[in-house]
XYZ file of N, CA and C in Angstrom:
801
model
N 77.969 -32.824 8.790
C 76.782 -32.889 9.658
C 76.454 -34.363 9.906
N 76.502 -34.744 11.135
C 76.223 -36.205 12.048
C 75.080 -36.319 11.276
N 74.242 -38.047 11.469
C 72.817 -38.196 11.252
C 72.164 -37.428 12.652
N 72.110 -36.954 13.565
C 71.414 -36.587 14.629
C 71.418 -35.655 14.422
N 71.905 -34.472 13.921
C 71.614 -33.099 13.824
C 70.780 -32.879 12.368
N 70.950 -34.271 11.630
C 70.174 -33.788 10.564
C 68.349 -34.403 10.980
N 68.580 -35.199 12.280
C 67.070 -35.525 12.370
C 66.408 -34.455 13.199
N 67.436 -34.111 13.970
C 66.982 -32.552 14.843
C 66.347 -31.793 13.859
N 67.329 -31.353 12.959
C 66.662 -30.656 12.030
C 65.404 -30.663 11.139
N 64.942 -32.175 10.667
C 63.691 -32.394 10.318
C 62.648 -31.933 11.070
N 62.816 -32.520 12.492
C 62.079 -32.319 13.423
C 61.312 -30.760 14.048
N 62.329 -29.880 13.554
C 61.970 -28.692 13.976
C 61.071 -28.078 13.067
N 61.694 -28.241 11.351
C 60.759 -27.700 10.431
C 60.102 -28.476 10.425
N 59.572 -29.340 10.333
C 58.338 -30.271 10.928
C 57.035 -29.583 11.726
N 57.470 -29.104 12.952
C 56.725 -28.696 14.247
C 56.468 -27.173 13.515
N 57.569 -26.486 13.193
C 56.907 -24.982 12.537
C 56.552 -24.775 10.896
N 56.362 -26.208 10.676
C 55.324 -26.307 9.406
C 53.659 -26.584 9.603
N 53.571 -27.272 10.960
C 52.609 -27.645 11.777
C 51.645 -26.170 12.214
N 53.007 -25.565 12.837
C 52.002 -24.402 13.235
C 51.137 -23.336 12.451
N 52.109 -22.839 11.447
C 52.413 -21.949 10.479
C 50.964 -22.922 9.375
N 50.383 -23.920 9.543
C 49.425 -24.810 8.810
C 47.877 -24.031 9.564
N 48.043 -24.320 11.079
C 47.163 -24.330 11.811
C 46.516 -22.953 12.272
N 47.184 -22.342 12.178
C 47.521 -20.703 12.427
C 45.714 -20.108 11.684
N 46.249 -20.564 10.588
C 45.221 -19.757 9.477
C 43.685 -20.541 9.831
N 44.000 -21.607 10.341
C 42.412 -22.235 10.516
C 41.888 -21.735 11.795
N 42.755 -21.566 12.750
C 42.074 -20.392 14.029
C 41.775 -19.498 13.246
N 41.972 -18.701 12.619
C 41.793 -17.883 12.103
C 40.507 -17.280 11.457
N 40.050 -18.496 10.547
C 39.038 -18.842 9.735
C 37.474 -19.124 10.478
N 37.960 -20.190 11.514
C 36.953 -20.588 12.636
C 36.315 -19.131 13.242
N 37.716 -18.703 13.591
C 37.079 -16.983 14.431
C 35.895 -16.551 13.686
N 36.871 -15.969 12.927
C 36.196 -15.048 11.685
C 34.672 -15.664 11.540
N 34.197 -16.376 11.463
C 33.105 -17.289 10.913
C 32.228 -17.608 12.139
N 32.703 -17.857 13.334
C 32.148 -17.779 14.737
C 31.579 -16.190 14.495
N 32.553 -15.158 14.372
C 32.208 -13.573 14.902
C 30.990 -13.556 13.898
N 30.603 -13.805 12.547
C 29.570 -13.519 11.653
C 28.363 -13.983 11.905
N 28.869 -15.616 12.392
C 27.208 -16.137 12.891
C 27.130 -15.105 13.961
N 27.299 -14.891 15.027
C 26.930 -13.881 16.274
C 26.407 -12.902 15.808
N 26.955 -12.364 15.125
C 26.309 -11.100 14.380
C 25.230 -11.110 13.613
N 25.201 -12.143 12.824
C 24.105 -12.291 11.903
C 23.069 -12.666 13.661
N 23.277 -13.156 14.311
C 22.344 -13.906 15.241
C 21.587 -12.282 16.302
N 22.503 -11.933 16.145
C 22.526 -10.673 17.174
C 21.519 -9.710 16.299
N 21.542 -9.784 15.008
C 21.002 -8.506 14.044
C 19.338 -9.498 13.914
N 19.178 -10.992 14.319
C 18.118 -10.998 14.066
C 17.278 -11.421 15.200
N 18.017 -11.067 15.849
C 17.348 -11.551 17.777
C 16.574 -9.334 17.603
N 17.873 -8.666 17.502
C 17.422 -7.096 17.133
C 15.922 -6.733 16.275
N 15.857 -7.686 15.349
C 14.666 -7.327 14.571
C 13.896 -8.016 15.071
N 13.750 -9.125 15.248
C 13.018 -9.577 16.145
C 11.729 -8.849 17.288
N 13.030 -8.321 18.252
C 12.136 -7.351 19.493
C 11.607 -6.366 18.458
N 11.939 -5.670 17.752
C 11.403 -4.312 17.292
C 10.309 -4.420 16.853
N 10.359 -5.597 16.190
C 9.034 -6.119 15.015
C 7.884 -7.025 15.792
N 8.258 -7.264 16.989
C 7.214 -8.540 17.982
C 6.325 -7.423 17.844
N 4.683 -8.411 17.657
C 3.614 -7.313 17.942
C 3.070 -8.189 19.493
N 2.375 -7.141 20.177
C 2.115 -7.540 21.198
C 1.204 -8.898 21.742
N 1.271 -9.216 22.420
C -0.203 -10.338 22.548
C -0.665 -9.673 23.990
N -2.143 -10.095 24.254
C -2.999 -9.362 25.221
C -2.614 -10.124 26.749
N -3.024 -8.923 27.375
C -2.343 -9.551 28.857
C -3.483 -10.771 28.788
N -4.662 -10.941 28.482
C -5.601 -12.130 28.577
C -4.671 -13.205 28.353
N -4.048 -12.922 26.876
C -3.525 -14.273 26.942
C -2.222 -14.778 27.334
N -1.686 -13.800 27.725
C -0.253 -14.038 28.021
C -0.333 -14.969 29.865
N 0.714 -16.175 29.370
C -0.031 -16.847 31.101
C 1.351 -16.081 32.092
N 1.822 -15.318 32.169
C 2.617 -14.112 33.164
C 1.447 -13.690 33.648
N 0.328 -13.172 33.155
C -0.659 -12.320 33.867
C -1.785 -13.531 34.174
N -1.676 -14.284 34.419
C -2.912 -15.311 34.562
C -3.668 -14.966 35.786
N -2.817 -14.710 36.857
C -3.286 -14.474 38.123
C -4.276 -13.016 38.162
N -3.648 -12.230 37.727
C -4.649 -10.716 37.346
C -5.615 -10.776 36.319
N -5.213 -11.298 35.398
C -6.728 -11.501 34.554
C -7.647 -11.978 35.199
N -7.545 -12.959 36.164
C -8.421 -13.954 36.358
C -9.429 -13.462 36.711
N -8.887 -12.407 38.026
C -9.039 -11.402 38.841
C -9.858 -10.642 38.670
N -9.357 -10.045 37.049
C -10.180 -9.210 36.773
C -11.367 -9.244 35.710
N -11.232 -10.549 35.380
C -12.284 -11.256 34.731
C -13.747 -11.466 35.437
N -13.680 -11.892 36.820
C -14.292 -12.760 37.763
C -15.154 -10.993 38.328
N -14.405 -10.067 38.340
C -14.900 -8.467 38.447
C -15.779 -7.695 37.424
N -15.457 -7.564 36.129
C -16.449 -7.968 34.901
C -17.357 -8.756 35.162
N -17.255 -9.777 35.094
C -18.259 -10.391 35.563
C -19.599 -10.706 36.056
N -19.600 -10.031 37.449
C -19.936 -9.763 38.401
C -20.776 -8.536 37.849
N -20.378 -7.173 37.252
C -20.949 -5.758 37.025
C -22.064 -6.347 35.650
N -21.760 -6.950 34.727
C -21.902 -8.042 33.925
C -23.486 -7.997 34.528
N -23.202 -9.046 35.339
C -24.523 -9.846 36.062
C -25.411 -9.355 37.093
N -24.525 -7.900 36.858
C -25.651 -6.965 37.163
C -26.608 -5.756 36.897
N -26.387 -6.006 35.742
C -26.914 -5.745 34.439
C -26.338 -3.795 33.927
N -25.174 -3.545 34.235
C -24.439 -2.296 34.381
C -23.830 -1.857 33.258
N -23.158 -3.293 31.996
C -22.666 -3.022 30.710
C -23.966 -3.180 29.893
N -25.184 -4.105 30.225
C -26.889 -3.807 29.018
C -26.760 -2.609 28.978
N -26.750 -1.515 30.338
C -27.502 -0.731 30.111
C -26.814 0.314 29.696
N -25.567 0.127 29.166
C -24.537 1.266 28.828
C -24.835 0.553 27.122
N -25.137 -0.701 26.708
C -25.071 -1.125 25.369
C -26.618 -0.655 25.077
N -27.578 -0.658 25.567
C -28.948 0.212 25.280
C -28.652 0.919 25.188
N -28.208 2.184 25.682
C -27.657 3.800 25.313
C -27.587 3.879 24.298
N -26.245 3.235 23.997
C -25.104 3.208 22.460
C -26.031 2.889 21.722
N -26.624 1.393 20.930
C -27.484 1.070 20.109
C -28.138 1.896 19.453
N -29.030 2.635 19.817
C -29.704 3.227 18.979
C -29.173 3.681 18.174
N -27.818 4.781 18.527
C -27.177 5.899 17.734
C -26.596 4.763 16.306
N -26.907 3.682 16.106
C -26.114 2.814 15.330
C -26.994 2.873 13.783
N -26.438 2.319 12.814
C -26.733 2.717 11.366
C -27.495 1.352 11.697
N -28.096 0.628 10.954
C -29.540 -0.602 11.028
C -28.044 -1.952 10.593
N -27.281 -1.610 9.418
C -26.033 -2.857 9.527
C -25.425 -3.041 10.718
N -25.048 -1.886 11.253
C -24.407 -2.152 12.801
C -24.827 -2.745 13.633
N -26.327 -2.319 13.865
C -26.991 -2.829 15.038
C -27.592 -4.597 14.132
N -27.572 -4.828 13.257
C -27.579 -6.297 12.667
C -26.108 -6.945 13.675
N -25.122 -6.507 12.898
C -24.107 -7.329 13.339
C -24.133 -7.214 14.948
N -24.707 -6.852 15.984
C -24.418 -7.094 16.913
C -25.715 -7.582 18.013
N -26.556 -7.542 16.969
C -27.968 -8.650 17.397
C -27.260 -10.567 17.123
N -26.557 -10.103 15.743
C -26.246 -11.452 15.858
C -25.047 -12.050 16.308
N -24.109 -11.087 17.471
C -23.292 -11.183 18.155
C -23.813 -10.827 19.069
N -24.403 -11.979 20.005
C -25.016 -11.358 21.295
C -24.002 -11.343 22.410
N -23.010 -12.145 22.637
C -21.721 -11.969 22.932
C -21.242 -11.000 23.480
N -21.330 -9.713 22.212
C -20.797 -8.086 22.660
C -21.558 -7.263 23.305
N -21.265 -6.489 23.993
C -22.156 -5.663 25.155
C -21.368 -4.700 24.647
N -21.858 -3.765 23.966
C -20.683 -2.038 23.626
C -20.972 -1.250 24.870
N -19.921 -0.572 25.021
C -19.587 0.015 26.631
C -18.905 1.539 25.495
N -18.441 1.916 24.397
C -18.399 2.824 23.891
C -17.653 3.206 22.559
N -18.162 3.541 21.802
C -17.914 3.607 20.511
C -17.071 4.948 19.912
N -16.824 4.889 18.887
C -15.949 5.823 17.868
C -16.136 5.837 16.590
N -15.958 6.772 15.936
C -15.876 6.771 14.175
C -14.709 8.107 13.539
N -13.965 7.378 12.369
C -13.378 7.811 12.088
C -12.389 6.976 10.464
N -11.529 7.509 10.004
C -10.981 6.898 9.073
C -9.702 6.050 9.727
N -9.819 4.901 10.176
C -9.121 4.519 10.846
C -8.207 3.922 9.821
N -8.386 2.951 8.983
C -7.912 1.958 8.243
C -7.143 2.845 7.199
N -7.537 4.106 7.151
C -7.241 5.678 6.141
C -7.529 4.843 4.717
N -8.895 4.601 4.276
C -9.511 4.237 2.978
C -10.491 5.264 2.895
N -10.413 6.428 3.094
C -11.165 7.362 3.177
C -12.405 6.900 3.475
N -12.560 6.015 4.510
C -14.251 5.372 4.904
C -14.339 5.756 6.332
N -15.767 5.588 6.489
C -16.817 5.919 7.820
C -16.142 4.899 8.655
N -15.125 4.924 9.356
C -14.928 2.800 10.145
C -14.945 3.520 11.444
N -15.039 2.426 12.350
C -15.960 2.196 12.982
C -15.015 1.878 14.506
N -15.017 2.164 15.962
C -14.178 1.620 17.072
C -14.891 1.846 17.710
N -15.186 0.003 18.629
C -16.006 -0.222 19.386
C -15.099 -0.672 20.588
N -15.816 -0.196 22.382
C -15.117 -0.867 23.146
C -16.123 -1.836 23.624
N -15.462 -3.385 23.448
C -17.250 -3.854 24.000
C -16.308 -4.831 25.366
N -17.831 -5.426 26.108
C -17.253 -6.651 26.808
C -17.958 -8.113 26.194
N -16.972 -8.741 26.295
C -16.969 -10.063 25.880
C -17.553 -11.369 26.206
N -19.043 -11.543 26.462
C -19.892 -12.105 27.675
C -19.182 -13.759 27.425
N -18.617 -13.850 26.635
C -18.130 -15.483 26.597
C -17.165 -15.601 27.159
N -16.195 -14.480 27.239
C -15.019 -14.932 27.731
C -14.837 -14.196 29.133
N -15.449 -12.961 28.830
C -15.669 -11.888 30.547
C -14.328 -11.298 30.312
N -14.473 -10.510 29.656
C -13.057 -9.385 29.340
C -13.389 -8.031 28.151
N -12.713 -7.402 28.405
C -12.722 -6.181 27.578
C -12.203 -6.490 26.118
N -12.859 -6.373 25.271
C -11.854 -6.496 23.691
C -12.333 -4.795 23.080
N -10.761 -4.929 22.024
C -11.372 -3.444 21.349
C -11.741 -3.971 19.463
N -12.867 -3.929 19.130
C -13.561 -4.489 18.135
C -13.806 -3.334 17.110
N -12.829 -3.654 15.579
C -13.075 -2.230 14.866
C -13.253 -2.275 13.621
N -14.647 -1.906 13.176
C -15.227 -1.876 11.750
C -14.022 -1.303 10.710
N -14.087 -2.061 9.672
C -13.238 -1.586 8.264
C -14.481 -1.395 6.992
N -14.632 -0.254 7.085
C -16.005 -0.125 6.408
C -15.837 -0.271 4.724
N -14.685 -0.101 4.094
C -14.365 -0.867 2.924
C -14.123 -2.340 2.708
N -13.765 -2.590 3.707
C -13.844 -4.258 3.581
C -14.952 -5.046 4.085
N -16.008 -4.310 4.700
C -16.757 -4.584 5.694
C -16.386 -5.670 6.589
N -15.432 -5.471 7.370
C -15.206 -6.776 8.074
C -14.994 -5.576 9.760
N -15.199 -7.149 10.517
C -15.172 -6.603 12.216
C -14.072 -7.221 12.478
N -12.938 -6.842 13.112
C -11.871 -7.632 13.781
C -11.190 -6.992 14.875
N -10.570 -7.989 16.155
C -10.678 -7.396 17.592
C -8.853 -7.415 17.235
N -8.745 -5.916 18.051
C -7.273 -6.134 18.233
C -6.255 -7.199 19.143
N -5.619 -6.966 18.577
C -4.331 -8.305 19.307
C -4.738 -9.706 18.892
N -5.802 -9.766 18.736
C -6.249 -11.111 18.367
C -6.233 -11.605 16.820
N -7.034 -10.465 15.939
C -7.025 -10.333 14.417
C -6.428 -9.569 14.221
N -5.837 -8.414 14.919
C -5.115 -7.159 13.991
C -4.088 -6.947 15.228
N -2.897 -7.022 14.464
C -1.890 -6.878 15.267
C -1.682 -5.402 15.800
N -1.001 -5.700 16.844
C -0.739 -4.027 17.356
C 0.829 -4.226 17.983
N 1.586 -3.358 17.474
C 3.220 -3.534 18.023
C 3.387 -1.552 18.493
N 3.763 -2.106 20.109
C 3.937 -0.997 20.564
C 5.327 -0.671 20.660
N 5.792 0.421 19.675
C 6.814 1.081 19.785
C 7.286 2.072 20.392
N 6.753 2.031 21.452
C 7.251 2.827 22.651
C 8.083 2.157 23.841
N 7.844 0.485 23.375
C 8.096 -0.597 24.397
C 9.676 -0.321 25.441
N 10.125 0.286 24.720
C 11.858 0.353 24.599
C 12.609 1.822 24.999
N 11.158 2.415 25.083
C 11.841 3.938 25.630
C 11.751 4.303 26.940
N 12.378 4.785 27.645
C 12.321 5.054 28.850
C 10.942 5.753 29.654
N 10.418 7.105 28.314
C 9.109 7.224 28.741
C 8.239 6.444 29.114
N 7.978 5.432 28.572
C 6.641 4.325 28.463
C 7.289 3.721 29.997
N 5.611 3.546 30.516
C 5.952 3.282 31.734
C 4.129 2.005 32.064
N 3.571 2.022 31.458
C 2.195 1.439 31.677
C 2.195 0.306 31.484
N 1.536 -0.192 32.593
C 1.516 -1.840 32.789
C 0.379 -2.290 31.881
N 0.609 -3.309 31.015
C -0.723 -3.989 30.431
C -1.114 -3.377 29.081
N -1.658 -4.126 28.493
C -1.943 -4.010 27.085
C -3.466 -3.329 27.423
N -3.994 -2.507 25.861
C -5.001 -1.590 26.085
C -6.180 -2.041 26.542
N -6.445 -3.438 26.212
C -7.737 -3.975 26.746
C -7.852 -3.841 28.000
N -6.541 -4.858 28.907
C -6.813 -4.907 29.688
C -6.654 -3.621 31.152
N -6.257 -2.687 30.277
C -6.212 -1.012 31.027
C -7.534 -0.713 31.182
N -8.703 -0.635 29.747
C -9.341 -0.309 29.777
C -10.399 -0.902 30.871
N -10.261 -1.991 31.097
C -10.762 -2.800 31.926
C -10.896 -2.361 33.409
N -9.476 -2.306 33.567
C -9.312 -1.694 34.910
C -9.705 -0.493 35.714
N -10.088 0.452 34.482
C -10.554 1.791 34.724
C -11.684 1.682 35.019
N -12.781 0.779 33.971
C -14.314 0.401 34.131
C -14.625 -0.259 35.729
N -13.667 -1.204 35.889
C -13.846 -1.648 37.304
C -13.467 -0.783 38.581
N -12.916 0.086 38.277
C -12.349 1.458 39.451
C -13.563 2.381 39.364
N -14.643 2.299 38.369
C -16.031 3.259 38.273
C -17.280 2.704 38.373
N -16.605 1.190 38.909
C -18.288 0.773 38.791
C -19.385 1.627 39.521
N -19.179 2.085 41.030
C -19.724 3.051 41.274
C -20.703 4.091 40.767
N -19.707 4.669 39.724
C -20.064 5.565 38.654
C -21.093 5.410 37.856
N -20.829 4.281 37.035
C -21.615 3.393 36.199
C -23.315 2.982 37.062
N -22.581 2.527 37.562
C -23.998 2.358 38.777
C -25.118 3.547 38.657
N -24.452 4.411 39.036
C -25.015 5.716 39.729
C -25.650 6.705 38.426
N -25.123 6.447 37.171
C -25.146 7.218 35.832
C -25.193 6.785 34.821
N -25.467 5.608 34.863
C -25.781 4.478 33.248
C -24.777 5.625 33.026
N -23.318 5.724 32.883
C -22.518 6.394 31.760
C -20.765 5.581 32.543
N -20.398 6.003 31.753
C -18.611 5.905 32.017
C -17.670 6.969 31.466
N -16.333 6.674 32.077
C -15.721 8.082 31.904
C -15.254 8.160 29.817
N -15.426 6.943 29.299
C -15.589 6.879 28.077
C -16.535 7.711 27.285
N -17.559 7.113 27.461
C -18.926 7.910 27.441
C -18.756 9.718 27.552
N -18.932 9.970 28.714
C -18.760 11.312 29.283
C -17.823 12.093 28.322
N -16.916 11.960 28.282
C -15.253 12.809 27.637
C -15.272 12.705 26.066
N -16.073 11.534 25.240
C -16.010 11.631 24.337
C -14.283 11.092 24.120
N -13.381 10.548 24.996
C -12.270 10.517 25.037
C -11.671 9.335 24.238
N -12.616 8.230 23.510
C -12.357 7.439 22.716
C -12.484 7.632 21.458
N -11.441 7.957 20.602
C -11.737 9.215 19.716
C -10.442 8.590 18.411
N -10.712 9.131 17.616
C -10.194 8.886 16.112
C -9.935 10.832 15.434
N -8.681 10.871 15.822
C -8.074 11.987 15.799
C -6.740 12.634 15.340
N -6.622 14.327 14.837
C -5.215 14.336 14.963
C -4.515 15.073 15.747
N -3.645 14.064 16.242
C -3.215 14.316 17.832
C -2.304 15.793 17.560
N -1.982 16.165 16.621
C -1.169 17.265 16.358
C -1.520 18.680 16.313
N -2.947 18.630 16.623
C -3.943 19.768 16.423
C -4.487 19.926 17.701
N -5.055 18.354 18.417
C -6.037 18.476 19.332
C -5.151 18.876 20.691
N -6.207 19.961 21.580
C -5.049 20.358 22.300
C -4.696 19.686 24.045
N -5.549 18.010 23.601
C -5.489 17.430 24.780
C -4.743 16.140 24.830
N -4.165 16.525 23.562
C -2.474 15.880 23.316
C -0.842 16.732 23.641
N -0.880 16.564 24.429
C 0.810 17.482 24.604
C 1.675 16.886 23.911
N 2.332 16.672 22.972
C 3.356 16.262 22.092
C 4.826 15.931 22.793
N 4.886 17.453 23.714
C 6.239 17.684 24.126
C 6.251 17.068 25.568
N 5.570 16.918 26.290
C 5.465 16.231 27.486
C 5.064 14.763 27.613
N 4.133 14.430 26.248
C 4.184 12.662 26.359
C 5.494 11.879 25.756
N 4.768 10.683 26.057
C 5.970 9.350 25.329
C 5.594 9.433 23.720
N 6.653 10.292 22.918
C 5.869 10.326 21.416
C 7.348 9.421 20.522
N 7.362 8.648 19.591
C 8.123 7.926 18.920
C 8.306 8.932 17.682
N 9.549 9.633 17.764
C 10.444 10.857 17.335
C 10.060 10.707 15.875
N 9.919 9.210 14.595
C 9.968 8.780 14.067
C 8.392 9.239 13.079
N 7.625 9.557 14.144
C 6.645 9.767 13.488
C 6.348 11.668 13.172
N 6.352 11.469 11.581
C 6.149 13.154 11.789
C 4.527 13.773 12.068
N 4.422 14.970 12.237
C 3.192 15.590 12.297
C 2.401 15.655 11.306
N 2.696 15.356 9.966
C 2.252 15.052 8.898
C 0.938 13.793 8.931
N 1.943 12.852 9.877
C 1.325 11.427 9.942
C 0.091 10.974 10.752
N -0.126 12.247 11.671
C -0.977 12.187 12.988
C -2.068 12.303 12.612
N -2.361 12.378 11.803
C -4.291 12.235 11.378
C -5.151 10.988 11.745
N -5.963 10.644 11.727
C -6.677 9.301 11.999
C -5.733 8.392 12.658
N -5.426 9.339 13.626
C -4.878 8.779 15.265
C -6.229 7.849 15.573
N -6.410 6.466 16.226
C -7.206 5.927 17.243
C -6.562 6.409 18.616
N -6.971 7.152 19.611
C -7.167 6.703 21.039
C -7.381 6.472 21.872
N -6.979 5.857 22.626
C -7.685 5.405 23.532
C -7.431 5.897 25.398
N -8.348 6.151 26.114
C -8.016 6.850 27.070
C -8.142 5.945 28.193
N -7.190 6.070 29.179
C -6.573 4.785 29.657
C -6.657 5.149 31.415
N -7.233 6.165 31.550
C -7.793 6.801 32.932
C -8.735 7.618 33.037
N -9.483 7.399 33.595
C -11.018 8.072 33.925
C -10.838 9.416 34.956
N -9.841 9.845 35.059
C -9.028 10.880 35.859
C -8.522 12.098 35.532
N -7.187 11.329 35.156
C -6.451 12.309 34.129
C -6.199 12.041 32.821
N -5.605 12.560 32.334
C -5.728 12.905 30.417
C -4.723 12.284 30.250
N -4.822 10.641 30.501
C -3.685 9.844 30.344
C -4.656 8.910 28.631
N -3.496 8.850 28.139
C -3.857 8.220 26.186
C -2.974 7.059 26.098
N -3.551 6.130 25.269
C -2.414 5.725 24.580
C -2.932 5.831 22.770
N -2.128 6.141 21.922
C -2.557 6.685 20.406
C -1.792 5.703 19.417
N -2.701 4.983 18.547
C -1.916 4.148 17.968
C -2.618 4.801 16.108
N -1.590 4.105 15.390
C -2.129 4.387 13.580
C -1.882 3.283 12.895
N -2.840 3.716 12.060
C -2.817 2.000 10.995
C -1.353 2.220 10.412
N -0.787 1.236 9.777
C 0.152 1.025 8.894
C -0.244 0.033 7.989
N -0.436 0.685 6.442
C -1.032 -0.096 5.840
C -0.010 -0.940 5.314
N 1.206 -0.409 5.059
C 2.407 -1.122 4.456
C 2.381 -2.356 4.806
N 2.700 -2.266 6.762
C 2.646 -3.201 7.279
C 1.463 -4.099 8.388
N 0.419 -3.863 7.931
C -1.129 -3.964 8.054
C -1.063 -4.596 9.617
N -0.286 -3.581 10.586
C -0.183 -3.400 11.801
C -0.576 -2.166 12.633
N -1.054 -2.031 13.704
C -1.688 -0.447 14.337
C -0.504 -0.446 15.337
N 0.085 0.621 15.335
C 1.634 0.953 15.898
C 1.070 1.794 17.032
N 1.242 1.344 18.102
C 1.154 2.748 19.510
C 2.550 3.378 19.318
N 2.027 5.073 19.165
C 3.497 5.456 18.819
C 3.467 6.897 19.766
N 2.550 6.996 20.690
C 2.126 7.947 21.304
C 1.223 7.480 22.508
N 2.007 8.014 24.089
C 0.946 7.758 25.479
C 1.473 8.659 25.701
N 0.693 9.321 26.990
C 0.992 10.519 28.278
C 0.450 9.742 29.352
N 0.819 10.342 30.079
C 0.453 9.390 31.933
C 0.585 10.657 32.691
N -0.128 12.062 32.496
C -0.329 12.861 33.976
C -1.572 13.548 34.118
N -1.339 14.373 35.181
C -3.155 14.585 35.470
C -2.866 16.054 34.212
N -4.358 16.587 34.420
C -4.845 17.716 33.615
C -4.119 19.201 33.837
């Protein structure tokens, strides 16, 4: 064997010692690329499931419609249409209640609820009021074991798990629904110191599994929840029309109120 066939020869096992090196580190890179993705993918997943909502107030996507419908409040506001729906309510109030909301002059209650909401086997308390500082609807709800007042979305989270199903179809978070309905009745209000709240008794602390102005099988219901669980339902009624809900429950585990139940048709 010449010297040239023996440098050929270096040369080759050389180049397929090279490869046969490199091979395994593609390899490794992959592998390790595919896990971050996955790990990234599984926590982008928990992520959405677990986001609790924030209120169309504050979300600036809706800036233009709040504003809107702020400036409309307002207005019914300043014409003295939510006093005289919060004179009504008042009286029916225990002497602590009506304290805390002498010294929240702020809240104007437009319609109330009682029930075991927080499920501490207590009297608590769901108020819909308007918000004279800010000119918006909040939903404000006694924890009568803790004695504390706190407004949803703001102090107490609410994650709607219906977000993702094809049923759910309703624009806007509950405040600002409720809002919209009050301003579609000012009329009403006008004409009846009352609202379709008022009237129906339809703001209610319930179990949706009994009451028979819950259809189970025809609303948006989250499969997940059994009938067991439906007791000290909050809901809230989201049209002055038809027997449209949206129904949310405490979770104390995760000291979040889950909408796990709406309908959207007439009667």
């Amino acid at each position: 064997m010449n010297l040239q066939t023996i440098l050929l020869s270096m040369l080759f096992l050389g180049l397929v010692s090279c490869h046969q090196t490199k091979a395994p580190k593609t390899q490794i890179t992959s592998t390790k690329d595919t896990t971050t993705r996955s790990q990234e993918q599984v926590a982008v997943s928990l992520s959405v499931q677990n986001a609790s909502d924030t209120s169309c107030y504050e979300n600036p996507r809706f800036a233009d419609r709040t504003r809107e419908q702020e400036q409309q409040l307002m207005k019914m506001a300043n014409d003295g249409l939510f006093e005289k729906l919060h004179q009504k309510l008042t009286p029916t109030l225990s002497t602590d209640q009506k304290d805390y909301f002498l010294s929240h002059a702020n809240y104007t209650i437009l319609a109330l609820t009682q029930g075991n909401i927080f499920e501490n086997a207590g009297s608590d308390l769901g108020y819909i009021v308007y918000n004279k500082d800010n000119h918006r609807v909040e939903i404000v709800l006694f924890d009568q074991k803790n004695n504390s007042f706190k407004t949803l979305y703001s102090e107490l989270k609410v994650v709607n798990t219906l977000q993702n199903m094809d049923c759910s179809s309703s624009f806007g978070t509950l405040d600002y629904l409720i809002a919209s309905e009050l301003i579609d009745q000012e009329d009403y209000i006008r004409l009846n110191n009352s609202n379709y709240l008022i009237d129906d008794n339809s703001f209610c602390v319930d179990n949706i599994a009994t009451n028979k102005n819950f259809d189970l099988q025809r609303g948006c219901l989250n499969k997940k929840f059994s009938r067991a669980a439906m007791s000290n339902t909050l809901c809230v009624p989201t049209s002055s029309v038809y027997a449209n809900f949206q129904c949310l429950k405490y979770n104390k585990t995760k000291q979040v109120f889950e909408i796990y139940f709406s309908q959207e048709f007439a009667d």
